[in-house]
mmCIF file of C-alpha atoms and ligand atoms in Angstrom:
data_model
loop_
_atom_site.group_PDB
_atom_site.id
_atom_site.type_symbol
_atom_site.label_atom_id
_atom_site.label_comp_id
_atom_site.label_asym_id
_atom_site.label_seq_id
_atom_site.Cartn_x
_atom_site.Cartn_y
_atom_site.Cartn_z
ATOM 1 C CA MET A 231 45.738 1.026 37.607
ATOM 2 C CA THR A 232 46.663 -0.270 34.410
ATOM 3 C CA LYS A 233 45.069 0.317 31.064
ATOM 4 C CA ALA A 234 43.846 -2.141 28.566
ATOM 5 C CA ALA A 235 42.682 -2.873 24.691
ATOM 6 C CA ILE A 236 40.460 -4.651 23.498
ATOM 7 C CA MET A 237 41.895 -5.889 18.883
ATOM 8 C CA GLY A 238 38.260 -6.921 17.081
ATOM 9 C CA TYR A 239 34.888 -6.398 18.502
ATOM 10 C CA GLY A 240 33.373 -9.610 16.946
ATOM 11 C CA THR A 241 31.597 -11.634 19.474
ATOM 12 C CA VAL A 242 34.149 -12.125 21.791
ATOM 13 C CA GLY A 243 35.807 -8.847 21.583
ATOM 14 C CA SER A 244 32.735 -7.497 22.749
ATOM 15 C CA GLY A 245 32.058 -10.552 25.733
ATOM 16 C CA VAL A 246 35.785 -8.818 26.601
ATOM 17 C CA ALA A 247 34.191 -5.629 26.737
ATOM 18 C CA GLU A 248 31.291 -6.754 28.833
ATOM 19 C CA VAL A 249 33.342 -8.579 31.343
ATOM 20 C CA LEU A 250 35.974 -5.844 31.968
ATOM 21 C CA ALA A 251 32.893 -3.480 32.492
ATOM 22 C CA GLY A 252 30.867 -5.322 34.632
ATOM 23 C CA ASN A 253 33.649 -7.154 37.791
ATOM 24 C CA PRO A 254 36.137 -4.191 37.892
ATOM 25 C CA GLU A 255 36.608 -5.431 41.569
ATOM 26 C CA LYS A 256 36.199 -8.821 40.914
ATOM 27 C CA ILE A 257 39.676 -8.054 38.308
ATOM 28 C CA ALA A 258 41.288 -5.661 40.220
ATOM 29 C CA TRP A 259 41.839 -7.955 43.110
ATOM 30 C CA SER A 260 42.453 -10.291 41.002
ATOM 31 C CA ALA A 261 45.251 -8.299 38.987
ATOM 32 C CA ARG A 262 46.282 -6.121 42.286
ATOM 33 C CA GLN A 263 45.175 -3.353 40.499
ATOM 34 C CA GLY A 264 42.229 -1.958 38.378
ATOM 35 C CA VAL A 265 42.507 -2.601 34.417
ATOM 36 C CA GLU A 266 40.827 -0.041 32.299
ATOM 37 C CA LEU A 267 39.481 -0.146 28.512
ATOM 38 C CA LYS A 268 41.494 2.119 27.046
ATOM 39 C CA TYR A 269 40.694 1.599 22.956
ATOM 40 C CA ILE A 270 38.647 -1.047 21.121
ATOM 41 C CA LEU A 271 40.374 -1.654 17.411
ATOM 42 C CA ASP A 272 38.335 -2.592 14.804
ATOM 43 C CA VAL A 273 37.517 -1.761 11.194
ATOM 44 C CA ARG A 274 34.422 -0.648 11.895
ATOM 45 C CA ASP A 275 32.339 2.226 14.152
ATOM 46 C CA PHE A 276 29.562 0.970 16.832
ATOM 47 C CA PRO A 277 27.763 4.606 17.313
ATOM 48 C CA GLU A 278 25.478 2.175 19.608
ATOM 49 C CA SER A 279 27.910 0.201 21.503
ATOM 50 C CA PRO A 280 28.028 1.254 25.020
ATOM 51 C CA PHE A 281 32.324 1.485 24.165
ATOM 52 C CA ALA A 282 31.015 3.506 21.158
ATOM 53 C CA ASP A 283 33.931 5.908 22.407
ATOM 54 C CA LYS A 284 36.494 3.411 23.223
ATOM 55 C CA ILE A 285 37.207 2.646 19.047
ATOM 56 C CA ILE A 286 39.819 2.939 16.970
ATOM 57 C CA HIS A 287 41.237 2.122 13.949
ATOM 58 C CA ASP A 288 44.828 2.015 13.721
ATOM 59 C CA PHE A 289 46.808 -0.086 15.695
ATOM 60 C CA ALA A 290 49.323 1.938 16.107
ATOM 61 C CA VAL A 291 47.458 3.887 18.355
ATOM 62 C CA ILE A 292 47.952 0.556 20.680
ATOM 63 C CA GLU A 293 51.372 -0.470 20.293
ATOM 64 C CA SER A 294 52.950 3.305 20.924
ATOM 65 C CA ASP A 295 50.928 4.155 24.007
ATOM 66 C CA PRO A 296 52.721 2.908 27.465
ATOM 67 C CA GLU A 297 49.904 2.634 29.450
ATOM 68 C CA VAL A 298 48.357 -0.161 27.274
ATOM 69 C CA SER A 299 49.723 -3.614 29.497
ATOM 70 C CA VAL A 300 48.040 -5.693 28.162
ATOM 71 C CA VAL A 301 46.097 -6.587 24.678
ATOM 72 C CA ALA A 302 43.000 -8.726 24.164
ATOM 73 C CA GLU A 303 43.328 -10.059 20.972
ATOM 74 C CA CYS A 304 39.931 -11.217 19.159
ATOM 75 C CA ILE A 305 40.366 -10.255 15.812
ATOM 76 C CA GLY A 306 40.587 -14.428 14.461
ATOM 77 C CA GLY A 307 42.313 -16.246 11.576
ATOM 78 C CA ALA A 308 46.540 -16.173 12.148
ATOM 79 C CA THR A 309 46.957 -12.669 9.835
ATOM 80 C CA ILE A 310 46.552 -9.709 11.016
ATOM 81 C CA ALA A 311 46.131 -11.688 14.232
ATOM 82 C CA TYR A 312 49.472 -12.757 13.961
ATOM 83 C CA GLU A 313 51.047 -9.715 13.210
ATOM 84 C CA TYR A 314 49.568 -7.362 15.579
ATOM 85 C CA VAL A 315 50.198 -9.848 18.596
ATOM 86 C CA ARG A 316 53.747 -10.114 17.804
ATOM 87 C CA ARG A 317 54.294 -6.262 17.605
ATOM 88 C CA CYS A 318 52.231 -5.868 20.590
ATOM 89 C CA LEU A 319 54.687 -8.890 22.868
ATOM 90 C CA GLU A 320 57.993 -6.452 21.164
ATOM 91 C CA ALA A 321 55.998 -3.407 22.406
ATOM 92 C CA HIS A 322 56.103 -5.239 26.003
ATOM 93 C CA LYS A 323 52.451 -5.695 26.164
ATOM 94 C CA SER A 324 51.032 -8.963 27.603
ATOM 95 C CA VAL A 325 48.378 -9.869 25.238
ATOM 96 C CA ALA A 326 45.477 -13.413 26.214
ATOM 97 C CA THR A 327 43.647 -14.418 22.810
ATOM 98 C CA SER A 328 41.530 -17.590 22.504
ATOM 99 C CA ASN A 329 42.089 -17.899 18.991
ATOM 100 C CA LYS A 330 43.486 -21.803 18.293
ATOM 101 C CA GLU A 331 44.384 -21.196 14.925
ATOM 102 C CA LEU A 332 46.793 -18.774 16.105
ATOM 103 C CA ILE A 333 47.957 -20.558 18.868
ATOM 104 C CA ALA A 334 48.291 -23.980 17.340
ATOM 105 C CA GLU A 335 50.074 -22.240 14.083
ATOM 106 C CA LYS A 336 52.331 -19.643 15.479
ATOM 107 C CA GLY A 337 52.573 -20.951 19.223
ATOM 108 C CA LEU A 338 55.818 -21.582 19.656
ATOM 109 C CA GLU A 339 57.100 -18.693 18.182
ATOM 110 C CA LEU A 340 55.323 -15.640 19.706
ATOM 111 C CA LEU A 341 55.810 -17.568 22.831
ATOM 112 C CA GLY A 342 59.111 -17.093 22.157
ATOM 113 C CA ILE A 343 58.886 -13.386 21.482
ATOM 114 C CA ALA A 344 57.028 -12.952 24.301
ATOM 115 C CA ARG A 345 59.913 -14.353 26.506
ATOM 116 C CA ASP A 346 62.308 -12.356 24.579
ATOM 117 C CA ASN A 347 60.313 -9.042 25.838
ATOM 118 C CA GLY A 348 59.455 -10.364 29.416
ATOM 119 C CA VAL A 349 55.286 -10.230 28.839
ATOM 120 C CA SER A 350 53.372 -13.375 28.591
ATOM 121 C CA LEU A 351 50.987 -14.465 26.226
ATOM 122 C CA MET A 352 47.951 -16.125 27.480
ATOM 123 C CA PHE A 353 45.054 -18.379 25.018
ATOM 124 C CA GLU A 354 43.356 -20.205 28.141
ATOM 125 C CA GLY A 355 40.067 -19.136 26.242
ATOM 126 C CA ALA A 356 41.303 -20.550 22.931
ATOM 127 C CA VAL A 357 40.437 -24.893 24.266
ATOM 128 C CA GLY A 358 37.142 -25.843 25.280
ATOM 129 C CA GLY A 359 35.596 -21.908 25.678
ATOM 130 C CA GLY A 360 34.543 -21.695 29.136
ATOM 131 C CA ILE A 361 36.393 -24.848 30.874
ATOM 132 C CA PRO A 362 40.045 -24.153 32.467
ATOM 133 C CA ILE A 363 41.859 -26.473 31.060
ATOM 134 C CA ILE A 364 45.359 -24.774 29.979
ATOM 135 C CA ARG A 365 45.955 -23.402 33.565
ATOM 136 C CA THR A 366 44.948 -26.938 34.477
ATOM 137 C CA LEU A 367 47.672 -28.787 31.501
ATOM 138 C CA THR A 368 50.851 -26.075 32.617
ATOM 139 C CA GLN A 369 50.396 -25.909 35.936
ATOM 140 C CA TYR A 370 48.320 -28.626 37.668
ATOM 141 C CA PHE A 371 49.564 -31.976 35.289
ATOM 142 C CA SER A 372 53.413 -30.736 36.195
ATOM 143 C CA GLY A 373 54.103 -33.381 38.346
ATOM 144 C CA ASN A 374 53.282 -36.048 36.465
ATOM 145 C CA LYS A 375 53.611 -37.768 33.199
ATOM 146 C CA ILE A 376 50.521 -37.287 30.953
ATOM 147 C CA ASN A 377 49.612 -40.502 29.075
ATOM 148 C CA GLU A 378 46.617 -39.736 26.694
ATOM 149 C CA VAL A 379 44.978 -36.413 26.372
ATOM 150 C CA PHE A 380 40.961 -36.109 24.376
ATOM 151 C CA GLY A 381 37.937 -34.831 24.281
ATOM 152 C CA ILE A 382 34.763 -33.233 22.728
ATOM 153 C CA LEU A 383 36.664 -30.130 21.468
ATOM 154 C CA ASN A 384 34.275 -28.386 19.377
ATOM 155 C CA ALA A 385 30.279 -27.354 20.287
ATOM 156 C CA THR A 386 29.245 -26.874 17.021
ATOM 157 C CA THR A 387 29.782 -30.555 16.049
ATOM 158 C CA ASN A 388 28.646 -31.459 18.994
ATOM 159 C CA TYR A 389 25.431 -29.820 18.803
ATOM 160 C CA ILE A 390 24.939 -31.113 14.828
ATOM 161 C CA LEU A 391 26.322 -35.046 16.368
ATOM 162 C CA THR A 392 23.095 -34.239 19.258
ATOM 163 C CA GLN A 393 20.400 -33.170 17.275
ATOM 164 C CA MET A 394 21.269 -35.500 14.439
ATOM 165 C CA ASN A 395 21.015 -38.141 17.053
ATOM 166 C CA GLU A 396 17.524 -36.801 19.393
ATOM 167 C CA CYS A 397 15.581 -35.953 16.255
ATOM 168 C CA GLY A 398 17.104 -38.645 13.790
ATOM 169 C CA LEU A 399 17.166 -35.377 11.194
ATOM 170 C CA GLU A 400 19.712 -35.196 8.242
ATOM 171 C CA PHE A 401 23.555 -33.100 8.525
ATOM 172 C CA GLY A 402 22.674 -30.576 6.316
ATOM 173 C CA GLU A 403 19.005 -29.827 7.766
ATOM 174 C CA VAL A 404 20.718 -29.543 11.261
ATOM 175 C CA LEU A 405 23.822 -27.777 10.065
ATOM 176 C CA LYS A 406 21.116 -24.911 8.940
ATOM 177 C CA ASP A 407 19.045 -24.635 12.558
ATOM 178 C CA ALA A 408 22.546 -24.483 14.062
ATOM 179 C CA GLN A 409 23.373 -21.439 11.933
ATOM 180 C CA ARG A 410 19.834 -19.956 12.672
ATOM 181 C CA ARG A 411 21.055 -20.302 15.931
ATOM 182 C CA GLY A 412 24.310 -18.612 16.002
ATOM 183 C CA TYR A 413 26.444 -21.812 16.764
ATOM 184 C CA ALA A 414 27.902 -22.574 13.431
ATOM 185 C CA GLU A 415 29.421 -19.746 11.188
ATOM 186 C CA ALA A 416 28.309 -18.724 7.532
ATOM 187 C CA ASP A 417 31.328 -21.358 6.103
ATOM 188 C CA PRO A 418 31.029 -24.017 8.745
ATOM 189 C CA THR A 419 34.396 -25.576 6.946
ATOM 190 C CA ALA A 420 36.192 -25.281 10.007
ATOM 191 C CA ASP A 421 34.020 -26.765 12.295
ATOM 192 C CA VAL A 422 32.641 -29.261 10.520
ATOM 193 C CA ASP A 423 35.792 -31.177 8.607
ATOM 194 C CA GLY A 424 37.645 -31.163 12.148
ATOM 195 C CA ILE A 425 39.260 -28.434 11.427
ATOM 196 C CA ASP A 426 38.954 -26.270 14.717
ATOM 197 C CA ALA A 427 39.205 -29.582 17.219
ATOM 198 C CA CYS A 428 42.504 -30.534 15.277
ATOM 199 C CA ARG A 429 44.140 -26.975 16.222
ATOM 200 C CA LYS A 430 42.651 -27.516 19.073
ATOM 201 C CA ILE A 431 44.226 -30.529 19.502
ATOM 202 C CA CYS A 432 47.444 -29.975 18.927
ATOM 203 C CA ILE A 433 47.128 -27.199 21.438
ATOM 204 C CA LEU A 434 46.145 -29.619 24.267
ATOM 205 C CA ALA A 435 49.044 -31.946 22.456
ATOM 206 C CA ASP A 436 51.531 -29.340 23.478
ATOM 207 C CA LEU A 437 50.919 -28.765 26.390
ATOM 208 C CA SER A 438 51.252 -32.270 27.343
ATOM 209 C CA PHE A 439 53.906 -33.561 26.257
ATOM 210 C CA SER A 440 55.859 -30.554 25.732
ATOM 211 C CA ARG A 441 56.199 -30.993 21.974
ATOM 212 C CA ASN A 442 54.977 -28.359 19.113
ATOM 213 C CA ILE A 443 52.252 -30.598 16.725
ATOM 214 C CA SER A 444 52.060 -29.278 14.114
ATOM 215 C CA PRO A 445 47.937 -29.267 12.331
ATOM 216 C CA ALA A 446 49.484 -30.512 9.746
ATOM 217 C CA TRP A 447 50.502 -33.738 10.772
ATOM 218 C CA VAL A 448 47.114 -35.219 12.241
ATOM 219 C CA LYS A 449 44.678 -36.892 10.159
ATOM 220 C CA THR A 450 41.925 -35.138 10.339
ATOM 221 C CA THR A 451 38.255 -36.578 9.643
ATOM 222 C CA GLY A 452 34.919 -34.555 10.554
ATOM 223 C CA VAL A 453 31.261 -35.314 10.747
ATOM 224 C CA ARG A 454 30.116 -33.916 6.860
ATOM 225 C CA SER A 455 29.518 -37.629 6.081
ATOM 226 C CA MET A 456 27.504 -38.323 8.542
ATOM 227 C CA THR A 457 23.800 -39.741 8.352
ATOM 228 C CA PRO A 458 21.040 -40.338 10.184
ATOM 229 C CA ALA A 459 21.651 -44.213 9.602
ATOM 230 C CA ASP A 460 24.888 -44.016 11.338
ATOM 231 C CA THR A 461 23.524 -42.463 14.493
ATOM 232 C CA ALA A 462 20.257 -44.687 14.270
ATOM 233 C CA PHE A 463 22.701 -48.099 14.587
ATOM 234 C CA ALA A 464 24.997 -46.109 16.989
ATOM 235 C CA GLU A 465 21.635 -46.155 19.304
ATOM 236 C CA GLU A 466 20.970 -49.267 19.110
ATOM 237 C CA MET A 467 23.958 -50.998 19.533
ATOM 238 C CA GLY A 468 24.021 -48.781 23.044
ATOM 239 C CA CYS A 469 26.167 -45.796 22.142
ATOM 240 C CA ALA A 470 26.419 -42.157 21.117
ATOM 241 C CA ILE A 471 28.631 -40.710 18.474
ATOM 242 C CA LYS A 472 31.191 -37.895 18.532
ATOM 243 C CA LEU A 473 33.365 -35.913 16.945
ATOM 244 C CA LEU A 474 37.063 -36.401 19.526
ATOM 245 C CA GLY A 475 40.126 -35.214 19.309
ATOM 246 C CA ARG A 476 42.379 -37.435 20.844
ATOM 247 C CA SER A 477 46.594 -37.121 21.563
ATOM 248 C CA LEU A 478 48.928 -39.627 23.351
ATOM 249 C CA ARG A 479 52.338 -40.776 24.395
ATOM 250 C CA ARG A 480 53.913 -44.194 22.949
ATOM 251 C CA GLY A 481 57.082 -44.102 24.827
ATOM 252 C CA ASP A 482 58.860 -40.837 23.372
ATOM 253 C CA LYS A 483 57.044 -41.439 20.305
ATOM 254 C CA VAL A 484 53.341 -38.773 20.070
ATOM 255 C CA THR A 485 50.221 -39.083 18.292
ATOM 256 C CA ALA A 486 47.261 -37.230 17.468
ATOM 257 C CA TYR A 487 44.467 -37.600 15.355
ATOM 258 C CA VAL A 488 40.628 -36.254 14.908
ATOM 259 C CA ALA A 489 37.923 -38.169 14.044
ATOM 260 C CA PRO A 490 33.432 -39.148 14.802
ATOM 261 C CA HIS A 491 33.745 -42.335 17.711
ATOM 262 C CA LEU A 492 31.275 -44.286 19.222
ATOM 263 C CA ILE A 493 30.695 -43.685 22.635
ATOM 264 C CA PRO A 494 29.603 -46.060 24.639
ATOM 265 C CA ARG A 495 26.640 -45.547 27.387
ATOM 266 C CA GLY A 496 28.115 -44.789 30.621
ATOM 267 C CA LYS A 497 31.287 -43.269 29.591
ATOM 268 C CA VAL A 498 31.265 -39.959 30.778
ATOM 269 C CA LEU A 499 31.264 -38.823 27.194
ATOM 270 C CA TYR A 500 28.480 -39.807 26.070
ATOM 271 C CA ASP A 501 25.942 -37.562 28.488
ATOM 272 C CA VAL A 502 28.271 -34.450 26.965
ATOM 273 C CA ASN A 503 25.345 -32.652 24.351
ATOM 274 C CA GLY A 504 24.970 -30.121 22.598
ATOM 275 C CA VAL A 505 27.755 -26.619 22.585
ATOM 276 C CA MET A 506 29.066 -28.100 25.786
ATOM 277 C CA ASN A 507 32.874 -29.168 25.135
ATOM 278 C CA ALA A 508 34.755 -32.071 27.877
ATOM 279 C CA VAL A 509 38.795 -32.016 28.328
ATOM 280 C CA VAL A 510 39.663 -36.113 29.320
ATOM 281 C CA VAL A 511 43.304 -36.406 30.906
ATOM 282 C CA ASN A 512 44.837 -39.210 31.996
ATOM 283 C CA ALA A 513 48.044 -38.641 33.810
ATOM 284 C CA GLU A 514 50.662 -41.293 35.290
ATOM 285 C CA GLY A 515 49.551 -41.723 39.100
ATOM 286 C CA ILE A 516 46.496 -40.011 39.029
ATOM 287 C CA GLY A 517 44.147 -41.657 36.224
ATOM 288 C CA ASP A 518 41.409 -40.108 34.106
ATOM 289 C CA CYS A 519 40.649 -36.133 35.057
ATOM 290 C CA ILE A 520 37.296 -35.113 32.857
ATOM 291 C CA PHE A 521 37.055 -31.021 32.481
ATOM 292 C CA THR A 522 33.432 -30.204 30.892
ATOM 293 C CA GLY A 523 31.592 -26.807 30.528
ATOM 294 C CA ALA A 524 30.316 -24.201 27.788
ATOM 295 C CA GLY A 525 32.993 -25.142 25.104
ATOM 296 C CA ALA A 526 32.097 -22.104 22.756
ATOM 297 C CA GLY A 527 29.745 -18.820 23.253
ATOM 298 C CA LYS A 528 30.402 -15.323 23.732
ATOM 299 C CA LEU A 529 30.721 -15.262 27.379
ATOM 300 C CA PRO A 530 32.066 -18.271 28.777
ATOM 301 C CA THR A 531 35.812 -17.272 26.192
ATOM 302 C CA ALA A 532 35.424 -14.317 27.383
ATOM 303 C CA SER A 533 35.333 -14.813 30.690
ATOM 304 C CA ALA A 534 38.423 -16.616 30.254
ATOM 305 C CA VAL A 535 40.252 -14.122 27.924
ATOM 306 C CA VAL A 536 40.042 -11.459 31.203
ATOM 307 C CA ALA A 537 41.071 -13.959 33.457
ATOM 308 C CA ASP A 538 44.031 -14.195 31.242
ATOM 309 C CA MET A 539 44.222 -10.912 30.965
ATOM 310 C CA ALA A 540 44.553 -9.806 35.568
ATOM 311 C CA ASP A 541 46.937 -13.364 35.886
ATOM 312 C CA ALA A 542 49.093 -11.468 32.918
ATOM 313 C CA VAL A 543 48.769 -8.004 34.572
ATOM 314 C CA ARG A 544 49.143 -9.646 37.986
ATOM 315 C CA HIS A 545 52.748 -11.922 37.097
ATOM 316 C CA ALA A 546 53.650 -8.590 34.706
ATOM 317 C CA TYR A 547 56.644 -9.020 36.111
ATOM 318 C CA GLU A 548 56.886 -13.311 36.607
ATOM 319 C CA GLU A 549 56.409 -14.139 32.755
ATOM 320 C CA LYS A 550 53.590 -15.844 33.216
ATOM 321 C CA ARG A 551 53.526 -18.324 30.550
ATOM 322 C CA ALA A 552 52.902 -22.254 28.919
ATOM 323 C CA ILE A 553 55.928 -23.404 27.217
ATOM 324 C CA TRP A 554 56.940 -26.126 24.522
ATOM 325 C CA GLU A 555 59.688 -27.327 22.421
ATOM 326 C CA SER A 556 60.123 -27.562 19.021
ATOM 327 C CA ALA A 557 59.836 -30.560 17.358
ATOM 328 C CA ASP A 558 60.033 -32.514 13.582
ATOM 329 C CA GLU A 559 57.340 -35.038 12.232
ATOM 330 C CA SER A 560 59.754 -38.061 13.530
ATOM 331 C CA VAL A 561 58.692 -36.923 17.459
ATOM 332 C CA PHE A 562 55.182 -38.517 15.958
ATOM 333 C CA PHE A 563 53.886 -41.752 14.975
ATOM 334 C CA ASP A 564 50.669 -42.699 12.772
ATOM 335 C CA SER A 565 47.388 -43.093 14.263
ATOM 336 C CA ASP A 566 46.326 -45.599 11.884
ATOM 337 C CA GLU A 567 48.615 -47.680 14.363
ATOM 338 C CA LEU A 568 45.995 -47.257 17.334
ATOM 339 C CA VAL A 569 44.248 -50.606 17.637
ATOM 340 C CA SER A 570 40.638 -50.478 19.011
ATOM 341 C CA ARG A 571 37.410 -51.715 17.789
ATOM 342 C CA TRP A 572 35.596 -50.149 15.442
ATOM 343 C CA TYR A 573 31.781 -49.486 13.892
ATOM 344 C CA VAL A 574 31.392 -50.257 10.716
ATOM 345 C CA ARG A 575 28.727 -49.695 8.600
ATOM 346 C CA SER A 576 28.372 -51.348 4.281
ATOM 347 C CA SER A 577 25.922 -51.850 1.731
ATOM 348 C CA ALA A 578 26.691 -55.682 2.205
ATOM 349 C CA ALA A 579 24.562 -58.330 2.571
ATOM 350 C CA PRO A 580 24.514 -59.457 6.310
ATOM 351 C CA VAL A 581 26.013 -62.922 5.819
ATOM 352 C CA GLU A 582 29.529 -61.683 3.944
ATOM 353 C CA MET A 583 29.500 -58.899 7.316
ATOM 354 C CA GLN A 584 29.055 -61.624 9.464
ATOM 355 C CA ARG A 585 32.111 -63.807 8.050
ATOM 356 C CA ALA A 586 34.008 -61.016 7.526
ATOM 357 C CA PHE A 587 33.785 -59.440 11.018
ATOM 358 C CA ASP A 588 32.940 -62.012 13.651
ATOM 359 C CA GLY A 589 30.574 -60.209 15.623
ATOM 360 C CA ALA A 590 26.407 -59.142 15.971
ATOM 361 C CA VAL A 591 25.422 -57.818 12.525
ATOM 362 C CA TYR A 592 22.461 -55.092 12.857
ATOM 363 C CA THR A 593 19.955 -54.324 10.208
ATOM 364 C CA ALA A 594 18.444 -51.587 8.331
ATOM 365 C CA GLY A 595 16.966 -49.872 5.267
ATOM 366 C CA GLY A 596 19.114 -52.062 3.224
ATOM 367 C CA GLU A 597 21.823 -51.086 4.806
ATOM 368 C CA CYS A 598 24.175 -53.552 7.842
ATOM 369 C CA ALA A 599 26.504 -52.249 10.983
ATOM 370 C CA VAL A 600 28.520 -54.615 12.898
ATOM 371 C CA LEU A 601 30.653 -54.053 15.878
ATOM 372 C CA THR A 602 34.531 -55.448 14.910
ATOM 373 C CA GLN A 603 37.501 -57.181 17.246
ATOM 374 C CA PRO A 604 40.170 -55.019 18.297
ATOM 375 C CA MET A 605 42.012 -54.479 15.413
ATOM 376 C CA ASP A 606 44.282 -50.950 13.645
ATOM 377 C CA ALA A 607 42.986 -49.560 10.221
ATOM 378 C CA ARG A 608 45.587 -51.283 8.098
ATOM 379 C CA GLN A 609 44.378 -54.690 9.580
ATOM 380 C CA LEU A 610 40.495 -53.158 9.457
ATOM 381 C CA ALA A 611 40.875 -52.301 5.105
ATOM 382 C CA GLU A 612 42.205 -56.212 4.972
ATOM 383 C CA THR A 613 39.620 -57.233 6.598
ATOM 384 C CA ALA A 614 37.187 -55.424 5.215
ATOM 385 C CA GLY A 615 39.169 -56.932 1.869
ATOM 386 C CA ARG A 616 36.217 -56.247 -0.724
ATOM 387 C CA ILE A 617 32.907 -55.398 1.084
ATOM 388 C CA PRO A 618 32.037 -51.068 0.467
ATOM 389 C CA LEU A 619 32.482 -49.496 4.060
ATOM 390 C CA LEU A 620 30.301 -46.948 3.638
ATOM 391 C CA SER A 621 31.569 -45.357 7.125
ATOM 392 C CA ALA A 622 34.126 -46.455 9.672
ATOM 393 C CA PHE A 623 34.530 -45.496 12.905
ATOM 394 C CA ARG A 624 36.820 -45.803 16.424
ATOM 395 C CA VAL A 625 34.947 -47.346 19.053
ATOM 396 C CA LEU A 626 36.394 -45.633 22.547
ATOM 397 C CA ASP A 627 36.293 -48.608 25.437
HETATM 398 N N1 HSE B 1966 33.105 -22.741 16.576
HETATM 399 C C1 HSE B 1966 33.968 -23.515 18.262
HETATM 400 C C2 HSE B 1966 33.207 -24.262 18.088
HETATM 401 C C3 HSE B 1966 34.043 -21.905 18.337
HETATM 402 O O1 HSE B 1966 32.030 -24.799 17.949
HETATM 403 O O2 HSE B 1966 33.562 -25.045 18.897
HETATM 404 C C4 HSE B 1966 34.424 -21.829 19.255
HETATM 405 O O3 HSE B 1966 35.831 -22.746 20.054
#
């Protein structure tokens, strides 16, 4: 029997306590020994919680307890969480986390500290909630070069875009609804501005291409400026709009970006709606593999964290962990160079749009939209010339 601790008793932390208590035999079988929750670290007290007797307020209690071999980090952010995770690893305790900010920003350094101390840092829950994509990338694609990885990586924005599409509602209205339902945070910036998806595509790129891709290099556009006109035009064109994180390799170089895309009907991602996420991996010799499931939520994410805790305990002497190398910006190329068709919306006259873009022009409410020929971002700007573009999104063909 080994002892575990949870740091942070919010949505995911309370879910980890629940999953640990709910499936002790299965977890003991997976870990090859029992895993008993000893401490929950939080600044607050939770007198009503069934785990009230485990609450502590002093991190040093976990750090200095030799019985605790594995810790779930559920604090969030990359400040206190970073310090506590580093100190746990230095105290020879494995850590499981779903904290994508921490892994995207500090993963390389923390994985090195884990290695130096003979323990594991695991983060299956950091991307795609309950979708088992981290283990899949580190283990099942180890014999094949990955060409591209992309997907719907943020549940909140996928819920918002699905509602806008199905109900023709304004972005602001749907965001309030998402906040009422508890999908979107009170401060939804990281979700709606694409920052959360940026962190997640960086982690997928790190694992896929074995290089540390910095979030600072990644061009990131969110969904804040999306209008019902965009979703209506997209539907008329036989497409749905989805926020994608995408990373791909060209020779030895890699790019990554986050932006809304038009997904044509018939593509798998077209039907991934609401809080579902999906990740597509394209590898040499394999082609496309598609993974889909609940992208957020207490129990899907907590389940991934607990599976990592069990795995870390089971492999305590094998230092089971993901690896990638440090890299500078010379490994990265600008995603604007990628060629695709584009959806563009404008208040220009239909005839002007037709002349510039040479495609079928859709009109509604004094605006028009067109699907362009394949081109890169610079060619798009040149082709548009003085036509004011209200929206310009790539099409995922
Ligand atoms: N805010 C995140 C999302 C939570 O909406 O996807 C899961 O990472």
